[in-house]
PDB file of C-alpha atoms in Angstrom:
ATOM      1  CA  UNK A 262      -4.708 -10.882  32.390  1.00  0.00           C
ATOM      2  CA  UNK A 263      -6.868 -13.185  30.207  1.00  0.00           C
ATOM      3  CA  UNK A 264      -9.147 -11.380  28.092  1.00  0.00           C
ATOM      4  CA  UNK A 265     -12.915 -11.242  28.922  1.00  0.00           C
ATOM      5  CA  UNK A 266     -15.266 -13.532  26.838  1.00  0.00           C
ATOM      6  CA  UNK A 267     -17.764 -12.395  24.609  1.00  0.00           C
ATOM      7  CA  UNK A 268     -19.750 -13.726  21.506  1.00  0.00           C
ATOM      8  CA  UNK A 269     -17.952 -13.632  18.077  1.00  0.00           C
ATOM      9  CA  UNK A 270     -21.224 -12.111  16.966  1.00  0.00           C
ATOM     10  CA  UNK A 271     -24.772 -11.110  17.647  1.00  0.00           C
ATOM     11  CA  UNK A 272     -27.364 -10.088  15.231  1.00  0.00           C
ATOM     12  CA  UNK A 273     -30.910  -9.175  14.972  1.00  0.00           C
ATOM     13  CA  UNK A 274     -33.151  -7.154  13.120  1.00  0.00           C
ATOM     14  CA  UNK A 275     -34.465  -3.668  12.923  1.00  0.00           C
ATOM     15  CA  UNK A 276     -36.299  -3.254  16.259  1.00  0.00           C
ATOM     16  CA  UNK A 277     -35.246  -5.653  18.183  1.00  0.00           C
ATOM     17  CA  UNK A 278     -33.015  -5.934  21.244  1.00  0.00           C
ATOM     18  CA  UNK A 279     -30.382  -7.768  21.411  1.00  0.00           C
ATOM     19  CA  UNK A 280     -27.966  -8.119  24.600  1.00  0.00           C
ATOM     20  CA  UNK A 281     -24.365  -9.006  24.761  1.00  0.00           C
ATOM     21  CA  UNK A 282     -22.505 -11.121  27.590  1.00  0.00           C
ATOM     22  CA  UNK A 283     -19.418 -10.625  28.982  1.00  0.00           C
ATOM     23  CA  UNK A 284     -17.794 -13.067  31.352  1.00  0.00           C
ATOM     24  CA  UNK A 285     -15.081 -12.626  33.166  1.00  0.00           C
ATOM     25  CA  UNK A 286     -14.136 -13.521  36.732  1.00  0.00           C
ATOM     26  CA  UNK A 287     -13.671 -12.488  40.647  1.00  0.00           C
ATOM     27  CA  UNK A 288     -10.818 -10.603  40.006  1.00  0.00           C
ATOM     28  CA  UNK A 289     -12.284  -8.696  37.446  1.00  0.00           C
ATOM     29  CA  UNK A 290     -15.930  -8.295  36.496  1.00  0.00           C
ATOM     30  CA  UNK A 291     -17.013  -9.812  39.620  1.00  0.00           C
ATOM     31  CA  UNK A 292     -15.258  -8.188  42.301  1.00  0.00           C
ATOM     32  CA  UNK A 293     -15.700  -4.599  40.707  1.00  0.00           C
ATOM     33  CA  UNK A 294     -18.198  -2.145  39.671  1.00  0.00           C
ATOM     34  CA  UNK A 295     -16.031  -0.856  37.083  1.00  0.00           C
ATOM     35  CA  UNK A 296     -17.798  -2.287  33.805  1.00  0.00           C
ATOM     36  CA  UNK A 297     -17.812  -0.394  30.728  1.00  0.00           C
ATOM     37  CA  UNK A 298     -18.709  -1.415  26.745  1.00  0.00           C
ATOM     38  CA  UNK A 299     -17.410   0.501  24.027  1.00  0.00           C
ATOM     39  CA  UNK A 300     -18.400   0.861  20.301  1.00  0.00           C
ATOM     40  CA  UNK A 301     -16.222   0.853  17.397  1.00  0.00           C
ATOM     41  CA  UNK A 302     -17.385   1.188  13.829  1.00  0.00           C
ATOM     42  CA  UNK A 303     -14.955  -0.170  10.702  1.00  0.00           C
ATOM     43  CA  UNK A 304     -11.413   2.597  10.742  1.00  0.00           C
ATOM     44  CA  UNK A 305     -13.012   4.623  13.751  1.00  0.00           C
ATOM     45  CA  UNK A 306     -11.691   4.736  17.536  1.00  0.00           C
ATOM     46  CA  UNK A 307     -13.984   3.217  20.060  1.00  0.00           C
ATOM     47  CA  UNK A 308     -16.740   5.394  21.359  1.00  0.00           C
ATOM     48  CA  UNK A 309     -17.629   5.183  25.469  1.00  0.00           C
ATOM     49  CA  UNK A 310     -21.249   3.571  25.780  1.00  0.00           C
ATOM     50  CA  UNK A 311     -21.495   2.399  29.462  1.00  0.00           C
ATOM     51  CA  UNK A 312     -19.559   3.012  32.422  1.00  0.00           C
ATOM     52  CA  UNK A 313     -20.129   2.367  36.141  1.00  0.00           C
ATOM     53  CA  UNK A 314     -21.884  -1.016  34.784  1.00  0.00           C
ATOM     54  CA  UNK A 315     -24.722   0.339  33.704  1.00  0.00           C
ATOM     55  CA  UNK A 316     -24.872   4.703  33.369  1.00  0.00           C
ATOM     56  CA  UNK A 317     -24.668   6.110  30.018  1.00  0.00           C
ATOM     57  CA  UNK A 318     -22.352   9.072  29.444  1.00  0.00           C
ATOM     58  CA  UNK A 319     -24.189  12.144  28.648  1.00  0.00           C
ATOM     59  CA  UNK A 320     -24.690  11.718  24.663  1.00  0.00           C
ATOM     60  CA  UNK A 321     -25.543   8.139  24.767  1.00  0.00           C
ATOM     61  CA  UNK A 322     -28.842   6.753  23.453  1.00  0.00           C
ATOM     62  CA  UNK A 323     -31.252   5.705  26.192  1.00  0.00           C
ATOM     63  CA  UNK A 324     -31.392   2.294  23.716  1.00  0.00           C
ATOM     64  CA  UNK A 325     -28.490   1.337  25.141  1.00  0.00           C
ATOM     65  CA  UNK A 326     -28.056  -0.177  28.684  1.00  0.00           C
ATOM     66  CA  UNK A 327     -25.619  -2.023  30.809  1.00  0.00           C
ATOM     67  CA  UNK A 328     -26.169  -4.986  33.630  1.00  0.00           C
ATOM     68  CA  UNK A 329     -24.059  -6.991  35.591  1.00  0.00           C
ATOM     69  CA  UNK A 330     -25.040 -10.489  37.823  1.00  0.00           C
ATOM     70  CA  UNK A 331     -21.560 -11.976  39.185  1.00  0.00           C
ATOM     71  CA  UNK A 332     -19.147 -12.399  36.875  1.00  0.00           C
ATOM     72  CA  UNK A 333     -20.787 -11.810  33.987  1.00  0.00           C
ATOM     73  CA  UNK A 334     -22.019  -7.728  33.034  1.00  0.00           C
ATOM     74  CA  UNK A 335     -24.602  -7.565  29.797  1.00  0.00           C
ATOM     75  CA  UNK A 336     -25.214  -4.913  27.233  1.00  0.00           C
ATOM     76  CA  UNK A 337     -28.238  -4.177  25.806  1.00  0.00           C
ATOM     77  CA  UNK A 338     -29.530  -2.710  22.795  1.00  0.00           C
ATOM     78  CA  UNK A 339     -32.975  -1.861  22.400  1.00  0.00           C
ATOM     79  CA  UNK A 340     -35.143  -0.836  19.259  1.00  0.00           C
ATOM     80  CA  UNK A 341     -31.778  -1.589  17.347  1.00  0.00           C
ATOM     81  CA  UNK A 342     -30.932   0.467  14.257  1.00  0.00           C
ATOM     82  CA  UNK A 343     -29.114   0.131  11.339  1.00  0.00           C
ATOM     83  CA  UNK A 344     -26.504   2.885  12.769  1.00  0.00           C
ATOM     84  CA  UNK A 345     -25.913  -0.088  15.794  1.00  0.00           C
ATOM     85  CA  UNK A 346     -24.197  -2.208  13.463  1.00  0.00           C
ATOM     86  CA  UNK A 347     -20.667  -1.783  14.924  1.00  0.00           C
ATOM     87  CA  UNK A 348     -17.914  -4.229  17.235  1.00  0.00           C
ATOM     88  CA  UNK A 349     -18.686  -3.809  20.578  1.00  0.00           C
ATOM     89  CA  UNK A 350     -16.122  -4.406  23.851  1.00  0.00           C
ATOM     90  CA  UNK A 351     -16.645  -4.538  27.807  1.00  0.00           C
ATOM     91  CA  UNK A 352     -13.647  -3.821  29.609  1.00  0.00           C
ATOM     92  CA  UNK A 353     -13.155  -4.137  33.774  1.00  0.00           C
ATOM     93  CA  UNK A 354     -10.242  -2.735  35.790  1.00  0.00           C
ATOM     94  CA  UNK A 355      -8.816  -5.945  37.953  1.00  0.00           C
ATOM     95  CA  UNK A 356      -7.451  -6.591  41.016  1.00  0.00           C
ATOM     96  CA  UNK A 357      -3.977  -5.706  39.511  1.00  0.00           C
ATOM     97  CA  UNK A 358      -4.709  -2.295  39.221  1.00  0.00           C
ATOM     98  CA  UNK A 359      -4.607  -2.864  35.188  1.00  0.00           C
ATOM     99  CA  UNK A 360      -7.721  -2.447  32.993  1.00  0.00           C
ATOM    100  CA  UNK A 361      -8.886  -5.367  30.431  1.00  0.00           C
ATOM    101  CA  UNK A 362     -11.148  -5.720  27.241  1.00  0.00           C
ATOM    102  CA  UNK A 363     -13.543  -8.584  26.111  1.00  0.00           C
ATOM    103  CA  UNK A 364     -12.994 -10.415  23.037  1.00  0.00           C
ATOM    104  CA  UNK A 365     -15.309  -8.332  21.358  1.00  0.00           C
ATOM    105  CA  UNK A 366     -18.812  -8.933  19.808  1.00  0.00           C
ATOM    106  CA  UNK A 367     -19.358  -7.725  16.112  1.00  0.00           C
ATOM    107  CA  UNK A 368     -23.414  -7.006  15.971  1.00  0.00           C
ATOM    108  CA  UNK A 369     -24.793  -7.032  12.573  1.00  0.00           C
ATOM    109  CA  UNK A 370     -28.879  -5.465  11.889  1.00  0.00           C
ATOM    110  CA  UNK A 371     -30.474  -8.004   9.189  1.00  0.00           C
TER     111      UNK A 371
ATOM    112  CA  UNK B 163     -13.452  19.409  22.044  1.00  0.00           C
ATOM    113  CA  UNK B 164     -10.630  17.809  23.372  1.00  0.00           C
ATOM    114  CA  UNK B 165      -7.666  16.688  20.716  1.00  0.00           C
ATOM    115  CA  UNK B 166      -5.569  13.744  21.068  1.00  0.00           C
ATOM    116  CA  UNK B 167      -2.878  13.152  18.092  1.00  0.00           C
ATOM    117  CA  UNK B 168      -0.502  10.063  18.228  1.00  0.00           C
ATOM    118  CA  UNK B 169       2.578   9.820  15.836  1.00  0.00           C
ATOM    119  CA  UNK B 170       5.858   8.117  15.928  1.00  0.00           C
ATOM    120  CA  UNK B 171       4.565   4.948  14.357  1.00  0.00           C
ATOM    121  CA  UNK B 172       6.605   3.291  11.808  1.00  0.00           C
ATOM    122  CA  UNK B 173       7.707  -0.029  10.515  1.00  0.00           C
ATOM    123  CA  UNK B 174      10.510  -1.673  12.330  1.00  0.00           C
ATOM    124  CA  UNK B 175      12.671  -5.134  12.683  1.00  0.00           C
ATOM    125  CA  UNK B 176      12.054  -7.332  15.573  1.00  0.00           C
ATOM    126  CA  UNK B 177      14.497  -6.534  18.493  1.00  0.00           C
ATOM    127  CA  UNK B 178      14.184  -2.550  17.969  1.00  0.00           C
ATOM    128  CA  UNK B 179      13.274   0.307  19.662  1.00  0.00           C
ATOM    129  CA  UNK B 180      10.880   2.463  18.875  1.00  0.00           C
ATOM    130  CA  UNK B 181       8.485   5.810  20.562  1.00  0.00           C
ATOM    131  CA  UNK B 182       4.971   6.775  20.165  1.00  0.00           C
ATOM    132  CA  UNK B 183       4.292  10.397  20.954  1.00  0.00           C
ATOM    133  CA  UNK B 184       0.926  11.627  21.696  1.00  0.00           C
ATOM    134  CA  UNK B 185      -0.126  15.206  21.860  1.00  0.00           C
ATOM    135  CA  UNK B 186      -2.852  16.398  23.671  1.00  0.00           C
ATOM    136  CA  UNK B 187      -4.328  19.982  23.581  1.00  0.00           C
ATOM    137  CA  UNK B 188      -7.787  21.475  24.669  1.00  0.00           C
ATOM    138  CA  UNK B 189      -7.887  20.176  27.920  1.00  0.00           C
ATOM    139  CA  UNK B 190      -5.697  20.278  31.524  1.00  0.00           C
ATOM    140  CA  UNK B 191      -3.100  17.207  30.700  1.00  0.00           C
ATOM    141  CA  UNK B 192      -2.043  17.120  33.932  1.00  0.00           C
ATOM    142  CA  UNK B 193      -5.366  16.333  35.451  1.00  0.00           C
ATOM    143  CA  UNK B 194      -6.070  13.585  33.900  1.00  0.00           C
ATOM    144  CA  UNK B 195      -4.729   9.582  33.894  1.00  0.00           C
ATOM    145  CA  UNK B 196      -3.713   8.792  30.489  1.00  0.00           C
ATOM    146  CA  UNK B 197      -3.394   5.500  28.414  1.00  0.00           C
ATOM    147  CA  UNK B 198      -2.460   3.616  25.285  1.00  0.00           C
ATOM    148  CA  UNK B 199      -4.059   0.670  24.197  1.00  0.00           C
ATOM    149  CA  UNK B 200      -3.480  -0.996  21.344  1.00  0.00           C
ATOM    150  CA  UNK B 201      -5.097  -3.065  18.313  1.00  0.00           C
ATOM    151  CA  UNK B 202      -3.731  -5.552  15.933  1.00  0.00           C
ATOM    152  CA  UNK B 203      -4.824  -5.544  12.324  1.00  0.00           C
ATOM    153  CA  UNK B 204      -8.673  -7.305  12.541  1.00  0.00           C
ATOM    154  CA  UNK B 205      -8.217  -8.278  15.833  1.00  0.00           C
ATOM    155  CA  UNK B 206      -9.868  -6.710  19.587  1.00  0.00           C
ATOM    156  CA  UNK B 207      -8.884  -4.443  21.514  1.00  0.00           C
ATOM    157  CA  UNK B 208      -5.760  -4.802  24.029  1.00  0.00           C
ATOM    158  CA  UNK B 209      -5.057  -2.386  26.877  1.00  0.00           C
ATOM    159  CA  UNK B 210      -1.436  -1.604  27.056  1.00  0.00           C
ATOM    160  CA  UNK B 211      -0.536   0.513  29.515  1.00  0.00           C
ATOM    161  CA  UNK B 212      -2.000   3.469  32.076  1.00  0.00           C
ATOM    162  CA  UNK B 213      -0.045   6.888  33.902  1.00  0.00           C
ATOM    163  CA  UNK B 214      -1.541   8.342  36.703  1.00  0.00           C
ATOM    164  CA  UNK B 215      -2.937  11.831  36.626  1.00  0.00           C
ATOM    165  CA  UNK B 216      -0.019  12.879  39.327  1.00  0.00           C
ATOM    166  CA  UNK B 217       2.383  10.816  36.991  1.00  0.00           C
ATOM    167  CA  UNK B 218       3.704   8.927  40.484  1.00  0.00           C
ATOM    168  CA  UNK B 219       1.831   5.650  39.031  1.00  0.00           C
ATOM    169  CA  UNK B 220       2.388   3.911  35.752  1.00  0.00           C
ATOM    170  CA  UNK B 221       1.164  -0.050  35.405  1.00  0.00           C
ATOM    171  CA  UNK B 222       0.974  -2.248  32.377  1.00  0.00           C
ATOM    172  CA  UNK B 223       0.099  -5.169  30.916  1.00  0.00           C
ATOM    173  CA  UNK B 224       1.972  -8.572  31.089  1.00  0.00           C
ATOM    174  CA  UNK B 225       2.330  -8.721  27.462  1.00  0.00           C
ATOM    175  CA  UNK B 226       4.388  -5.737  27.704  1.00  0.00           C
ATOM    176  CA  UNK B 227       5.857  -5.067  31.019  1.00  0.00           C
ATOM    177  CA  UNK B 228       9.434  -4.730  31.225  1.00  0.00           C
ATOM    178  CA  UNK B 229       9.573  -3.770  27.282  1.00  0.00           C
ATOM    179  CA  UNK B 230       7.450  -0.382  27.188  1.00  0.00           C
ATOM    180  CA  UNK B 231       7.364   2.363  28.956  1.00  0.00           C
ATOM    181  CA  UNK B 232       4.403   5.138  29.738  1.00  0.00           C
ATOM    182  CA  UNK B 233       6.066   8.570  30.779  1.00  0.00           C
ATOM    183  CA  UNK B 234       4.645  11.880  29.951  1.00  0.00           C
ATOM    184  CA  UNK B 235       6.160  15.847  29.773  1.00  0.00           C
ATOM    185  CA  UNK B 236       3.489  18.166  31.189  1.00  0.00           C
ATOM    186  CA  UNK B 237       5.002  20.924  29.672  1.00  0.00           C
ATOM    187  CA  UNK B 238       4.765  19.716  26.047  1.00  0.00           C
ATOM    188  CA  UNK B 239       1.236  18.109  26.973  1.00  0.00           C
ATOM    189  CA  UNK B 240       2.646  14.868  25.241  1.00  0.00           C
ATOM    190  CA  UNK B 241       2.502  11.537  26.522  1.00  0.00           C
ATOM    191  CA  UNK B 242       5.011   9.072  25.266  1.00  0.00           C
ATOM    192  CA  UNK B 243       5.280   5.081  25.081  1.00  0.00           C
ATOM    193  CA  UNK B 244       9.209   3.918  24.575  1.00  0.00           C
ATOM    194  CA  UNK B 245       8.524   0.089  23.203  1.00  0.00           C
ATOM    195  CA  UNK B 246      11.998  -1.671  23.618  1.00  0.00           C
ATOM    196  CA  UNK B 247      13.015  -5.197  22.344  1.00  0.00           C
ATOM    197  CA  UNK B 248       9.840  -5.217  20.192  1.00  0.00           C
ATOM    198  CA  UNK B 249       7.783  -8.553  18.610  1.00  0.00           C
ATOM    199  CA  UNK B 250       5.589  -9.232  15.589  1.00  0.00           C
ATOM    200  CA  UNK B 251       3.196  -9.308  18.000  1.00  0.00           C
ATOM    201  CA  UNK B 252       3.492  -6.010  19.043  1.00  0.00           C
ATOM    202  CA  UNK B 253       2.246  -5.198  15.466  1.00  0.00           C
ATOM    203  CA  UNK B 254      -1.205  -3.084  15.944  1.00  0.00           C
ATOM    204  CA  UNK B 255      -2.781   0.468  15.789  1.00  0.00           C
ATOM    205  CA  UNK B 256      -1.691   2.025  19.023  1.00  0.00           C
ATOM    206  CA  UNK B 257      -4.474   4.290  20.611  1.00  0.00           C
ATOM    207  CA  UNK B 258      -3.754   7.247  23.209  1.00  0.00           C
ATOM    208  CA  UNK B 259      -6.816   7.929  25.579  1.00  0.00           C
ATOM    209  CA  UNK B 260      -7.520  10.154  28.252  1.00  0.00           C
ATOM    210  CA  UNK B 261      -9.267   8.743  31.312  1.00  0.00           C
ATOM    211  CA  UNK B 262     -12.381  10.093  32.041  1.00  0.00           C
ATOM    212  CA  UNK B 263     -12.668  11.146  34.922  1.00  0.00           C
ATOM    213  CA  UNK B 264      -9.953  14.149  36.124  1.00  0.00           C
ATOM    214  CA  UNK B 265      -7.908  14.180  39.703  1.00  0.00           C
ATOM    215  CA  UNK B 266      -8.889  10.507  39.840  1.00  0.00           C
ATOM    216  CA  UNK B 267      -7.031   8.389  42.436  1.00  0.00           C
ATOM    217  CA  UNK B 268      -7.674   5.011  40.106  1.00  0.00           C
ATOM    218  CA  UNK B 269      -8.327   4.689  36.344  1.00  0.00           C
ATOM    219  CA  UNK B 270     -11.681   3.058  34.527  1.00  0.00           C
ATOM    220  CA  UNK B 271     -12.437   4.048  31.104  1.00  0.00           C
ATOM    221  CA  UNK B 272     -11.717   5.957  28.389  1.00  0.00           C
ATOM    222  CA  UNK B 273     -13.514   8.507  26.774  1.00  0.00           C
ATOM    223  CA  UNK B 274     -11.621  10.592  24.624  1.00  0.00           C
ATOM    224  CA  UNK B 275      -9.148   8.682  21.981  1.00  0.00           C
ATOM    225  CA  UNK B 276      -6.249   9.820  19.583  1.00  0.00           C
ATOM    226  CA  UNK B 277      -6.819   8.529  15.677  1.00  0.00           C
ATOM    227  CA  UNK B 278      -4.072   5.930  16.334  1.00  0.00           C
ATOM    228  CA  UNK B 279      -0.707   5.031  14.793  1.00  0.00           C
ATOM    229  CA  UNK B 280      -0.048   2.220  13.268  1.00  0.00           C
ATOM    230  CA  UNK B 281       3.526   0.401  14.301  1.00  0.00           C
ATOM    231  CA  UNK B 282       4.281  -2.462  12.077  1.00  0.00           C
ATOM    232  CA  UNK B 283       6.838  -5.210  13.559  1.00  0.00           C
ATOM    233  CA  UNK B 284       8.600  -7.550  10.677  1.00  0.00           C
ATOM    234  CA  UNK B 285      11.672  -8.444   9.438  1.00  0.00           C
TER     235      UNK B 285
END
């Protein structure tokens, strides 16, 4: 149950989209459609952003949007904001039945 | 809106037992798969451990299997996590969250979570 890897950080500025990677393997990512990213601002629980790989709960900013190509699923964020400034994690369920998170990705707006 | 509250957190010596409670309200408990994952002070997040809605399946992660255990009592709406023969490295926020989807035959995400309780491993 290694953790899935993702960039220390990303950052961009106001605007801008940036898109985070998350790489895990055949077992995992790869083999499942069961992707989702989560955000978590500083002292807060995380907050559901993507499931399914790519469909945003209902409350969600259309900014946001998920992607997967083999074993590696992407997040993007489009037009970011200030407000996007936040860690963000993937997580897959796995061929064990368990669920696992990324590394995490802190994204910082210039 | 759905209400998750954890408590039971505490600081303990290495080798001790210890259980999280986590009380749930606004919503059917017993339709719903239920987790706790956990997160270590600056670090990521770490999945810990996930009970069927049906409470017939319970499966964990390495790091903790054969130490904690997930068991729930549908008529308090509380679900519980007994950590035995704990580590410093079992030091983190722990996190109670309801899967989202109900009557679900596997579990994916999350998308309801408690405020977390903080357990604190050290001698």
């Amino acid at each position: 149950q290694s953790a899935l890897t993702q960039p220390a950080s990303v950052s961009g500025s106001p605007g801008q989209s940036i898109t985070i990677s998350c790489t895990g393997t055949s077992s995992d990512v790869g083999g499942y459609n069961y992707v989702s990213w989560y955000q978590q601002h500083p002292g807060k629980a995380p907050k559901l952003m993507i499931c399914d790989v790519s469909n945003r709960p209902s409350g969600v900013s259309n900014r946001f949007s998920g992607s997967k190509s083999g074993n590696t699923a992407s997040l993007t964020i489009s037009g970011l904001q200030a407000e996007d400034e936040a860690d963000y994690y993937c997580s897959s369920y796995t061929s064990s039945s368990t669920l696992v998170f990324g590394t995490g990705t802190k994204v910082t707006v210039l | 809106q759905v209400q998750l509250v954890e408590s039971g957190g505490g600081v303990v010596q290495p080798g001790m037992s210890l259980r999280l409670s986590c009380a749930a309200s606004r919503f059917t408990f017993s339709n719903y798969a239920m987790h706790w994952v956990r997160q270590a002070p600056g670090k990521g997040l770490e999945w810990v451990a996930v009970l069927s809605y049906d409470g017939n399946n319970k499966y964990y992660a390495d790091s903790v299997k054969g130490r904690f255990t997930i068991s729930r009592d549908t008529s308090k709406n509380t679900l519980y996590l007994q950590m035995n023969s704990l580590r410093v490295d079992d030091t983190a926020v722990y996190y109670c969250a309801r899967d989202l989807r109900a009557w679900s035959s596997n579990w994916y995400y999350f998308d309801y979570w408690g405020q977390g309780t903080l357990v604190t491993v050290s001698s």
